[in-house]
Amino acid sequence: MTLEVEARLDGPAALDAAFAAAPGSLLALVGPSGAGKTTLLRAIAGLTRPAAGRIAAGGETWFDARAGVDVPAHRRRVGMVFQSYALFPHMSAARNVAAALDLRPRAAAMAEARRLLAQLGLGELAERRPDRMSGGQRQRVALARALARRPRALLLDEPFSAVDRAARAQLHARVAALRDELGAPIVLVTHDLNEAQLLADRMAVLAEGRIVAQGPTDIVMADPAAMRALGLREAAALLPARVARHEADGLTRLEAAAGPLWLPRIDAPEGARVRVRIMAHDVIVSRARPEGLSAANILPATVLEIRPGEGPGALVTLDLAGDRILARLTRRAVAALALAPGTHAHAVLKAMSVARDHVALARD
Amino acid sequence: MDWEALALSLKLAAATTAALLPVSVLGGRALARGEFRGKRLIEAALMLPLVLPPTVLGYYLLVAMGAGSPLGEAWESLFGRPLAFTFEGILLASILFNLPFAIQPAQRGFEAVAPELREAAACCGMSPAAALWRVELPLAWPGVTTAMALTFAHTIGEFGIVLMVGGAIPGETRTVAIAIYDRVQAFDLEAAGAMSATLVAVSLAALYLTHRLGARAPAGAR
């Protein structure tokens, strides 16, 4: 059930983008606001009509400008979670979900809707109306409603922006699980790169209506074109690791390929595999193994690539026993340390600089 | 007390309201949703009955319905009876005259429904008709009921245009409002007073009932 999208639109919200998303994968559409992320999502759902292009999902053509095909939104099997959730305010949670089910009789649809809500931990709220629910609960009802459609593509438009941190972590886990269960591609529009990087298999970066970079998440995040669109402050890499031990002093010891790593307490069981988002500006590089340093995380590294920026900075790609991380250094530091591809060095990371929500469970 | 006139008024109000219900829903929704050429002109034209004296509209309608007019002739050849000075004539006039009352509140009702809800309905697989019935109408319902109540009450109270187009034929076009006028002309103030009080009561009841219904209509339509 692959989703193929190619869409062009003229006018103030110009768009010229093409991408594909495989079943069982999550593609994050990221970019600054006004870049056309939501417009692209709406084009897939059939709510905005592109001037040209082609959109197909699961072998079914939904839009083809050349062939004159434009399947109306209600005939596209698409699950859409709107930014505002757009729940029907006059219906209970269960009726909202049942509204997206093709089931007759009504009693069967309501039973199925309650089952879907229970799966998302909302079994007890099935008869409640949206105006008496929290943001996180509404978000889950919207998700259940989108899933009820048995979509060929699940589209999520900034679904986490209006929920608090605790609810967000839960929902992240839910979406990560969905990715494996759904059998249809998920497209997530977000401006939160952390969220995108932790959840997405692939990433497409939109700027002014064009895709400036796309591919596997870790590669896009290290792509200079993507970096320009997203801002260097966001440069980061994902380091895979395993949770080894929750220590008594509140730290968690992780095992990465290059060695141990201590981070503030992580909400994952011992033995779990995680991805840690390491911000490039949090990484210090040292030629010799530093002694007497407060930072405990010192991993042997090899310089792979050095990209000088336009300003005083440079982006250094480091190899950590097969994993890659990025470090933002000054060009002066690069020269002083005589860093070059192949140089052996050490990457130093301050434990407290990794935010708790920069760690996510990895997929198996 | 002229019961025949009261019955005729209620019949005229009910028929007008029934005829305008689909116009109210579809017209109100079209004006709330669409941005099309001539929308402002249509909205302005719909307001005309509010500002023109009933005699002006009545005059044009009388000319348009008269025996010599194409409409009057066509009607007569079709149904074998004239349009002017008949119940059908005042019904047609009443429908036209009530358009602003039937459409405007409904339009406001539909405007209050977030466009995203309609899109969400489409994404749930609802056809436009299903979305109207299951999502938009329940949410716009207070606007539509207000429109129907105003139409009903306004028809019962209409005087000038009915007199112009229908005259005062007992059982055919003499509504309560006209009967009251007749009674006053005949210095029968007692009958006029009784009928006036009845009219006030019926109108108040109609408006009160609608407010009750509107308040109990599906929530969330703000």
Coordinates of C-alpha atoms in Angstrom, one line a residue:
Chain A
M1 CA 0.0 0.0 0.0
T2 CA 2.5 2.6 -1.1
L3 CA 1.5 6.2 -1.2
E4 CA 2.9 8.2 -4.2
V5 CA 2.5 11.9 -4.3
E6 CA 3.4 14.4 -7.0
A7 CA 1.6 17.7 -6.6
R8 CA 2.0 21.2 -8.1
L9 CA 0.1 24.2 -7.2
D10 CA 0.4 27.8 -8.3
G11 CA -0.5 31.0 -6.5
P12 CA 0.4 32.4 -3.1
A13 CA 0.7 28.9 -1.6
A14 CA 2.8 27.5 -4.4
L15 CA 3.8 23.9 -4.2
D16 CA 6.0 21.6 -6.2
A17 CA 6.7 18.4 -4.4
A18 CA 7.0 14.7 -5.0
F19 CA 7.5 11.9 -2.6
A20 CA 6.6 8.3 -1.9
A21 CA 5.9 6.5 1.4
A22 CA 6.0 2.8 1.9
P23 CA 3.5 0.8 3.9
G24 CA 4.5 0.3 7.5
S25 CA 6.7 3.4 7.4
L26 CA 6.3 6.8 8.8
L27 CA 7.3 9.8 6.8
A28 CA 7.7 13.1 8.5
L29 CA 7.0 16.3 6.5
V30 CA 9.0 19.0 8.2
G31 CA 9.8 22.6 7.4
P32 CA 9.2 26.1 8.5
S33 CA 5.5 27.3 8.8
G34 CA 4.1 28.4 5.5
A35 CA 6.3 25.9 3.7
G36 CA 3.3 24.0 2.3
K37 CA 3.3 21.0 4.6
T38 CA -0.4 21.2 5.4
T39 CA -1.3 22.0 1.8
L40 CA 0.4 18.9 0.7
L41 CA -1.5 16.8 3.2
R42 CA -4.8 18.3 2.1
A43 CA -4.0 17.5 -1.5
I44 CA -3.5 13.9 -0.5
A45 CA -6.8 13.9 1.3
G46 CA -8.6 15.5 -1.6
L47 CA -9.4 18.7 0.3
T48 CA -7.2 20.9 -1.9
R49 CA -6.9 20.3 -5.6
P50 CA -3.4 20.5 -7.2
A51 CA -3.0 22.1 -10.5
A52 CA -0.9 19.3 -11.8
G53 CA 0.5 16.0 -10.6
R54 CA -0.6 12.5 -9.6
I55 CA -1.6 11.0 -6.2
A56 CA -2.0 7.3 -5.8
A57 CA -2.4 5.1 -2.7
G58 CA -2.3 1.3 -2.5
G59 CA -2.5 1.0 -6.3
E60 CA -5.6 3.3 -6.5
T61 CA -5.2 6.5 -8.4
W62 CA -6.8 9.4 -6.4
F63 CA -5.7 12.2 -8.6
D64 CA -4.1 12.4 -12.0
A65 CA -4.3 15.8 -13.7
R66 CA -3.3 14.4 -17.1
A67 CA -5.8 11.6 -17.1
G68 CA -8.5 13.9 -15.6
V69 CA -8.9 11.8 -12.5
D70 CA -9.9 13.5 -9.2
V71 CA -11.6 11.2 -6.7
P72 CA -13.6 13.3 -4.3
A73 CA -12.4 13.3 -0.7
H74 CA -15.2 11.1 0.6
R75 CA -14.3 8.3 -1.8
R76 CA -10.6 8.3 -0.8
R77 CA -9.8 5.9 2.0
V78 CA -7.7 8.3 4.0
G79 CA -7.4 8.7 7.7
M80 CA -6.9 12.4 8.5
V81 CA -6.2 13.8 12.0
F82 CA -6.6 17.5 11.8
Q83 CA -4.5 19.9 13.8
S84 CA -7.7 21.0 15.7
Y85 CA -8.9 17.4 15.6
A86 CA -12.2 18.6 14.0
L87 CA -14.3 16.2 16.1
F88 CA -18.0 16.5 15.6
P89 CA -19.1 18.5 18.7
H90 CA -22.7 17.2 18.7
M91 CA -21.6 13.5 18.8
S92 CA -20.2 11.4 21.6
A93 CA -16.7 9.9 21.1
A94 CA -18.2 6.6 20.0
R95 CA -20.5 8.3 17.5
N96 CA -17.6 10.3 16.1
V97 CA -15.7 7.1 15.5
A98 CA -18.7 5.3 14.2
A99 CA -19.3 8.1 11.7
A100 CA -16.1 6.9 9.9
L101 CA -17.2 3.3 9.8
D102 CA -18.9 1.7 6.9
L103 CA -20.7 -0.6 9.2
R104 CA -24.4 -1.4 9.2
P105 CA -26.5 -1.8 11.3
R106 CA -25.8 1.1 13.6
A107 CA -25.4 -1.1 16.7
A108 CA -22.5 -2.9 15.0
A109 CA -20.8 0.3 14.1
M110 CA -21.1 1.6 17.7
A111 CA -19.7 -1.7 19.1
E112 CA -16.7 -1.4 16.7
A113 CA -16.3 2.2 17.6
R114 CA -16.2 1.4 21.3
R115 CA -13.6 -1.4 20.6
L116 CA -11.4 1.1 18.7
L117 CA -11.7 3.6 21.5
A118 CA -10.9 1.0 24.2
Q119 CA -7.7 0.1 22.2
L120 CA -6.6 3.7 22.7
G121 CA -7.4 3.6 26.3
L122 CA -10.7 5.6 26.0
G123 CA -13.2 2.8 26.7
E124 CA -14.7 4.7 29.6
L125 CA -15.1 8.0 27.7
A126 CA -17.0 6.5 24.7
E127 CA -20.2 8.2 25.6
R128 CA -18.6 11.6 26.4
R129 CA -18.8 14.6 24.1
P130 CA -15.6 16.2 22.9
D131 CA -16.2 19.4 24.8
R132 CA -15.9 17.5 28.0
M133 CA -12.5 15.9 27.2
S134 CA -8.9 17.0 27.6
G135 CA -6.8 17.8 24.5
G136 CA -5.0 14.5 24.7
Q137 CA -8.2 12.6 24.9
R138 CA -9.7 14.4 21.9
Q139 CA -6.5 13.7 20.0
R140 CA -6.9 10.0 20.6
V141 CA -10.6 10.1 19.6
A142 CA -9.5 11.8 16.4
L143 CA -6.9 9.1 15.9
A144 CA -9.5 6.4 16.5
R145 CA -11.8 8.0 14.0
A146 CA -9.0 8.2 11.4
L147 CA -8.2 4.5 11.9
A148 CA -11.9 3.5 11.7
R149 CA -11.7 4.4 8.0
R150 CA -9.2 1.6 7.5
P151 CA -7.1 4.1 5.6
R152 CA -4.7 3.5 2.7
A153 CA -2.8 6.4 4.1
L154 CA -2.9 7.9 7.6
L155 CA -2.3 11.6 7.6
L156 CA -1.4 13.5 10.8
D157 CA -1.4 17.3 10.7
E158 CA 0.6 18.6 13.7
P159 CA -1.4 16.2 15.9
F160 CA 0.7 16.7 19.0
S161 CA 1.0 20.4 19.1
A162 CA -2.0 21.0 21.5
V163 CA -1.4 18.3 24.1
D164 CA 0.8 18.5 27.2
R165 CA 4.2 16.7 27.5
A166 CA 3.0 13.7 29.4
A167 CA 0.2 13.0 26.9
R168 CA 2.6 13.6 24.0
A169 CA 5.0 10.9 25.1
Q170 CA 2.2 8.4 25.3
L171 CA 0.9 9.4 21.9
H172 CA 4.4 9.1 20.4
A173 CA 4.5 5.5 21.6
R174 CA 1.1 4.9 20.2
V175 CA 2.0 6.3 16.8
A176 CA 5.3 4.3 16.8
A177 CA 3.2 1.1 17.5
L178 CA 0.7 2.0 14.8
R179 CA 3.5 2.3 12.2
D180 CA 4.1 -1.4 12.6
E181 CA 0.4 -2.5 12.9
L182 CA -1.3 -0.4 10.3
G183 CA 0.1 -1.7 7.0
A184 CA -0.4 1.7 5.4
P185 CA 2.0 4.5 5.3
I186 CA 1.8 7.3 7.8
V187 CA 2.5 10.9 6.9
L188 CA 3.2 13.2 9.8
V189 CA 3.3 16.9 9.4
T190 CA 5.2 18.6 12.2
H191 CA 7.4 21.5 12.9
D192 CA 9.0 19.7 15.9
L193 CA 12.2 18.2 14.5
N194 CA 12.7 16.2 17.7
E195 CA 9.4 14.5 17.2
A196 CA 10.0 14.0 13.5
Q197 CA 13.4 12.5 14.1
L198 CA 12.4 10.2 16.8
L199 CA 9.3 8.8 15.1
A200 CA 10.0 8.9 11.4
D201 CA 11.8 6.4 9.2
R202 CA 12.0 8.9 6.4
M203 CA 11.8 12.6 6.3
A204 CA 11.0 15.2 3.7
V205 CA 12.0 18.8 4.2
L206 CA 9.8 21.4 2.7
A207 CA 10.8 25.0 2.1
E208 CA 8.7 27.5 0.2
G209 CA 6.6 24.7 -1.3
R210 CA 9.6 22.6 -2.5
I211 CA 11.1 19.5 -1.1
V212 CA 14.7 20.4 -0.5
A213 CA 15.8 17.1 1.0
Q214 CA 14.3 13.7 1.5
G215 CA 15.4 10.2 2.5
P216 CA 16.1 8.2 5.6
T217 CA 15.8 10.4 8.7
D218 CA 19.4 10.2 9.9
I219 CA 20.7 11.0 6.4
V220 CA 18.3 14.0 5.9
M221 CA 19.2 15.4 9.2
A222 CA 22.9 15.5 8.2
D223 CA 22.1 17.0 4.8
P224 CA 23.3 20.6 4.4
A225 CA 20.3 21.5 2.2
A226 CA 18.0 20.3 4.9
M227 CA 20.0 22.1 7.5
R228 CA 19.7 25.4 5.7
A229 CA 15.9 25.1 5.6
L230 CA 15.6 24.0 9.2
G231 CA 18.3 26.1 10.8
L232 CA 21.7 24.9 12.1
R233 CA 20.5 25.1 15.7
E234 CA 18.4 22.0 15.0
A235 CA 21.3 20.0 13.6
A236 CA 21.3 16.7 15.4
A237 CA 21.9 13.0 14.9
L238 CA 20.3 9.8 16.3
L239 CA 22.5 7.5 18.2
P240 CA 21.1 4.0 18.7
A241 CA 21.7 2.5 22.2
R242 CA 20.4 -0.1 24.6
V243 CA 19.2 0.7 28.1
A244 CA 21.7 -1.1 30.4
R245 CA 20.9 0.0 33.9
H246 CA 18.9 2.5 35.9
E247 CA 21.5 3.7 38.4
A248 CA 20.6 4.6 42.0
D249 CA 21.7 8.3 41.5
G250 CA 19.0 9.0 38.9
L251 CA 21.1 8.4 35.9
T252 CA 20.5 5.7 33.3
R253 CA 23.5 3.8 31.8
L254 CA 23.1 3.2 28.0
E255 CA 25.3 1.0 25.9
A256 CA 26.0 2.5 22.5
A257 CA 28.2 0.7 20.0
A258 CA 31.1 3.0 20.9
G259 CA 30.8 2.6 24.6
P260 CA 28.7 3.5 27.7
L261 CA 26.7 6.6 28.0
W262 CA 25.1 8.1 31.1
L263 CA 21.9 10.2 30.7
P264 CA 19.3 11.5 33.2
R265 CA 16.7 8.8 34.0
I266 CA 15.0 7.4 30.9
D267 CA 11.4 6.1 30.8
A268 CA 12.3 2.8 29.2
P269 CA 12.8 -0.7 30.7
E270 CA 16.3 -2.1 31.1
G271 CA 17.2 -3.9 27.9
A272 CA 15.1 -1.7 25.7
R273 CA 16.6 -0.3 22.5
V274 CA 16.3 3.5 22.1
R275 CA 17.4 6.3 19.8
V276 CA 19.0 9.2 21.5
R277 CA 18.8 12.5 19.7
I278 CA 22.2 14.2 20.2
M279 CA 22.2 17.9 19.3
A280 CA 25.3 18.9 17.3
H281 CA 25.9 22.0 19.4
D282 CA 26.0 19.8 22.6
V283 CA 29.0 17.8 21.3
I284 CA 32.6 18.7 22.3
V285 CA 35.5 17.2 20.3
S286 CA 38.9 16.5 21.9
R287 CA 42.0 15.0 20.3
A288 CA 43.3 13.4 23.5
R289 CA 41.1 11.5 25.9
P290 CA 40.2 14.3 28.4
E291 CA 41.0 13.7 32.1
G292 CA 39.5 15.4 35.1
L293 CA 36.5 16.5 33.2
S294 CA 33.0 16.7 34.7
A295 CA 31.4 15.3 31.6
A296 CA 31.2 11.5 31.9
N297 CA 30.3 10.6 28.4
I298 CA 33.5 10.3 26.4
L299 CA 33.3 8.1 23.3
P300 CA 36.2 7.4 20.9
A301 CA 35.4 8.8 17.5
T302 CA 36.8 9.2 14.0
V303 CA 36.2 12.3 11.9
L304 CA 34.4 11.4 8.7
E305 CA 33.6 14.7 7.1
I306 CA 34.1 18.4 7.8
R307 CA 31.7 20.9 6.2
P308 CA 32.7 24.5 6.8
G309 CA 29.6 26.8 7.1
E310 CA 29.2 30.3 5.8
G311 CA 29.9 31.8 9.2
P312 CA 32.5 31.0 11.7
G313 CA 31.2 27.5 12.3
A314 CA 31.7 24.0 10.8
L315 CA 29.7 20.9 10.9
V316 CA 31.7 17.8 11.7
T317 CA 30.5 14.3 11.1
L318 CA 31.9 11.8 13.6
D319 CA 31.9 8.0 13.3
L320 CA 31.2 6.3 16.7
A321 CA 32.0 2.6 16.0
G322 CA 29.7 2.6 13.0
D323 CA 27.1 5.2 14.3
R324 CA 27.2 8.8 13.1
I325 CA 26.8 11.9 15.1
L326 CA 27.2 15.5 14.3
A327 CA 29.2 18.2 16.1
R328 CA 29.0 21.9 15.6
L329 CA 32.4 23.4 16.1
T330 CA 34.0 26.7 15.2
R331 CA 36.3 26.7 12.2
R332 CA 39.0 28.0 14.5
A333 CA 38.6 24.9 16.7
V334 CA 38.8 22.6 13.6
A335 CA 42.0 24.3 12.6
A336 CA 43.5 24.3 16.1
L337 CA 42.8 20.6 16.5
A338 CA 44.0 19.9 13.0
L339 CA 40.8 17.8 12.4
A340 CA 40.6 16.1 9.0
P341 CA 38.7 13.1 7.7
G342 CA 40.3 10.0 9.4
T343 CA 41.5 11.9 12.5
H344 CA 41.0 9.9 15.7
A345 CA 39.4 12.0 18.4
H346 CA 36.9 11.8 21.3
A347 CA 33.4 13.0 21.4
V348 CA 32.4 14.5 24.8
L349 CA 28.7 14.8 25.8
K350 CA 27.4 16.4 28.9
A351 CA 24.8 14.0 30.4
M352 CA 22.3 16.7 31.4
S353 CA 22.2 18.3 27.9
V354 CA 20.1 15.5 26.6
A355 CA 16.5 16.3 27.2
R356 CA 14.3 13.5 28.4
D357 CA 12.0 13.8 25.4
H358 CA 15.0 13.4 23.1
V359 CA 15.0 9.7 23.8
A360 CA 12.6 7.4 22.0
L361 CA 12.1 3.7 21.8
A362 CA 13.6 2.2 18.7
R363 CA 11.7 -0.2 16.5
D364 CA 12.7 -3.8 16.5
Chain B
M1 CA -63.9 36.5 16.7
D2 CA -63.3 35.5 13.1
W3 CA -62.2 31.8 13.4
E4 CA -62.1 31.4 9.7
A5 CA -59.6 34.2 9.4
L6 CA -57.5 32.7 12.1
A7 CA -57.5 29.3 10.5
L8 CA -56.5 30.9 7.2
S9 CA -53.7 32.8 8.8
L10 CA -52.4 29.6 10.4
K11 CA -52.7 27.7 7.1
L12 CA -50.9 30.4 5.2
A13 CA -48.1 30.5 7.9
A14 CA -47.7 26.8 7.9
A15 CA -47.6 26.5 4.1
T16 CA -45.1 29.4 3.8
T17 CA -42.9 27.9 6.5
A18 CA -43.0 24.4 4.9
A19 CA -42.3 25.8 1.4
L20 CA -39.4 27.8 2.8
L21 CA -37.7 25.1 4.9
P22 CA -35.7 23.6 2.0
V23 CA -35.0 27.0 0.6
S24 CA -33.7 28.1 4.0
V25 CA -31.4 25.1 4.4
L26 CA -30.0 25.0 0.9
G27 CA -30.0 28.7 0.3
G28 CA -28.5 29.5 3.7
R29 CA -25.8 26.9 3.3
A30 CA -25.0 28.0 -0.2
L31 CA -24.6 31.6 0.9
A32 CA -22.6 30.6 4.0
R33 CA -20.2 28.4 2.1
G34 CA -19.8 29.6 -1.4
E35 CA -17.9 32.6 -2.7
F36 CA -19.4 33.0 -6.1
R37 CA -20.1 35.9 -8.5
G38 CA -23.2 37.8 -7.6
K39 CA -23.3 36.6 -4.0
R40 CA -23.3 40.2 -2.7
L41 CA -26.1 41.1 -5.1
I42 CA -28.2 38.1 -4.1
E43 CA -27.7 39.0 -0.4
A44 CA -28.7 42.6 -1.1
A45 CA -31.8 41.5 -3.1
L46 CA -32.8 39.2 -0.3
M47 CA -32.9 42.1 2.1
L48 CA -35.2 44.2 -0.2
P49 CA -38.4 43.0 1.5
L50 CA -37.1 44.3 4.8
V51 CA -36.8 47.9 3.5
L52 CA -39.4 48.3 0.8
P53 CA -42.9 49.1 1.9
P54 CA -45.2 46.1 1.4
T55 CA -47.2 48.1 -1.0
V56 CA -44.3 48.3 -3.5
L57 CA -43.7 44.6 -3.5
G58 CA -47.4 44.0 -3.5
Y59 CA -47.8 46.2 -6.5
Y60 CA -45.2 44.4 -8.5
L61 CA -46.6 41.0 -7.5
L62 CA -50.1 42.1 -8.4
V63 CA -48.9 43.2 -11.8
A64 CA -46.9 40.0 -12.3
M65 CA -49.8 37.7 -11.2
G66 CA -52.6 39.6 -13.0
A67 CA -54.8 38.0 -15.6
G68 CA -53.0 39.8 -18.4
S69 CA -49.5 38.8 -17.2
P70 CA -47.6 35.8 -18.6
L71 CA -47.4 34.2 -15.1
G72 CA -51.1 34.9 -14.4
E73 CA -52.1 33.4 -17.8
A74 CA -49.9 30.4 -17.4
W75 CA -51.3 29.7 -14.0
E76 CA -54.8 30.0 -15.0
S77 CA -54.4 27.7 -18.0
L78 CA -52.7 25.2 -15.8
F79 CA -55.0 25.2 -12.8
G80 CA -58.2 26.8 -14.1
R81 CA -58.2 29.6 -11.5
P82 CA -56.5 32.9 -11.3
L83 CA -53.5 33.6 -9.1
A84 CA -54.3 37.2 -8.0
F85 CA -56.9 37.4 -5.2
T86 CA -56.6 33.7 -4.3
F87 CA -54.9 31.7 -1.5
E88 CA -52.2 30.5 -3.9
G89 CA -51.5 34.1 -4.8
I90 CA -51.0 35.3 -1.2
L91 CA -49.0 32.1 -0.5
L92 CA -46.6 32.9 -3.4
A93 CA -46.3 36.5 -2.2
S94 CA -45.8 35.4 1.3
I95 CA -43.0 33.0 0.3
L96 CA -41.2 35.8 -1.6
F97 CA -41.7 38.3 1.2
N98 CA -40.3 35.9 3.8
L99 CA -37.1 35.0 2.0
P100 CA -34.9 37.3 4.2
F101 CA -36.4 35.8 7.4
A102 CA -36.0 32.3 6.1
I103 CA -32.5 32.5 4.7
Q104 CA -30.5 35.0 6.8
P105 CA -30.7 33.2 10.2
A106 CA -30.0 29.9 8.5
Q107 CA -27.0 31.4 6.7
R108 CA -25.6 32.6 10.1
G109 CA -26.2 29.1 11.5
F110 CA -24.2 27.5 8.7
E111 CA -21.5 30.1 8.9
A112 CA -21.0 29.1 12.5
V113 CA -20.1 25.5 11.5
A114 CA -16.3 25.3 11.1
P115 CA -15.3 24.4 7.5
E116 CA -13.0 21.9 9.0
L117 CA -15.9 19.8 10.3
R118 CA -17.2 19.5 6.7
E119 CA -13.8 18.4 5.6
A120 CA -13.6 16.0 8.5
A121 CA -17.0 14.6 7.4
A122 CA -15.6 14.1 3.9
C123 CA -12.5 12.4 5.3
C124 CA -14.9 10.1 7.2
G125 CA -16.4 9.0 3.9
M126 CA -19.6 11.0 4.1
S127 CA -20.9 12.3 0.8
P128 CA -21.8 16.0 0.7
A129 CA -25.5 15.1 1.2
A130 CA -24.6 12.9 4.2
A131 CA -22.3 15.6 5.6
L132 CA -25.2 18.1 5.4
W133 CA -27.6 15.8 7.1
R134 CA -25.4 14.3 9.8
V135 CA -22.9 17.1 10.6
E136 CA -23.9 20.5 9.2
L137 CA -27.6 20.5 9.8
P138 CA -27.5 19.4 13.4
L139 CA -25.0 22.1 14.1
A140 CA -26.7 24.8 12.1
W141 CA -30.1 23.8 13.5
P142 CA -30.6 26.7 15.9
G143 CA -30.2 29.0 12.9
V144 CA -32.7 27.1 10.9
T145 CA -35.3 26.9 13.6
T146 CA -35.0 30.6 14.2
A147 CA -35.5 31.1 10.5
M148 CA -38.7 29.0 10.6
A149 CA -40.1 30.7 13.6
L150 CA -39.5 34.1 12.2
T151 CA -41.1 33.1 8.9
F152 CA -44.1 31.6 10.7
A153 CA -44.7 34.5 13.0
H154 CA -44.0 37.1 10.4
T155 CA -46.5 35.5 8.0
I156 CA -49.2 35.5 10.6
G157 CA -48.5 39.2 11.2
E158 CA -48.2 40.3 7.5
F159 CA -50.8 42.8 6.4
G160 CA -49.9 45.1 3.6
I161 CA -48.8 42.6 1.0
V162 CA -51.6 40.2 1.6
L163 CA -54.1 43.1 1.2
M164 CA -52.4 44.2 -2.1
V165 CA -52.3 40.8 -3.7
G166 CA -55.3 39.1 -2.1
G167 CA -57.8 41.7 -1.1
A168 CA -60.0 40.5 1.7
I169 CA -62.0 37.6 0.4
P170 CA -63.4 35.7 3.4
G171 CA -62.1 32.1 3.6
E172 CA -59.7 32.7 0.7
T173 CA -57.5 35.7 1.4
R174 CA -58.9 37.4 4.5
T175 CA -56.3 36.6 7.2
V176 CA -56.6 37.7 10.9
A177 CA -54.5 40.8 10.3
I178 CA -56.9 41.9 7.6
A179 CA -59.9 40.9 9.6
I180 CA -58.7 43.1 12.4
Y181 CA -58.4 46.0 10.0
D182 CA -62.0 45.4 8.7
R183 CA -63.3 45.2 12.2
V184 CA -61.7 48.5 13.2
Q185 CA -63.1 50.1 10.0
A186 CA -66.5 48.9 11.1
F187 CA -66.0 50.3 14.7
D188 CA -66.2 46.8 16.1
L189 CA -63.4 47.4 18.5
E190 CA -64.3 44.5 20.7
A191 CA -63.8 41.9 18.0
A192 CA -60.6 43.7 16.8
G193 CA -59.3 43.6 20.4
A194 CA -60.0 39.9 20.8
M195 CA -58.3 39.0 17.5
S196 CA -55.4 41.3 18.2
A197 CA -54.8 39.5 21.6
T198 CA -55.1 36.1 19.9
L199 CA -52.5 37.2 17.3
V200 CA -50.1 38.3 20.0
A201 CA -50.6 35.0 21.8
V202 CA -50.0 32.9 18.7
S203 CA -46.9 34.8 17.7
L204 CA -45.5 34.7 21.1
A205 CA -46.1 31.0 21.4
A206 CA -44.4 30.4 18.1
L207 CA -41.4 32.4 19.0
Y208 CA -41.2 30.9 22.6
L209 CA -41.5 27.4 21.3
T210 CA -38.6 27.9 18.9
H211 CA -36.4 29.4 21.5
R212 CA -37.0 26.3 23.6
L213 CA -36.3 24.0 20.7
G214 CA -33.3 26.0 19.7
A215 CA -31.8 25.8 23.2
R216 CA -32.3 22.1 23.2
A217 CA -30.9 21.5 19.8
P218 CA -27.7 19.6 19.5
A219 CA -25.0 21.3 21.5
G220 CA -21.7 22.7 20.1
A221 CA -23.2 24.8 17.4
R222 CA -21.5 28.0 18.7

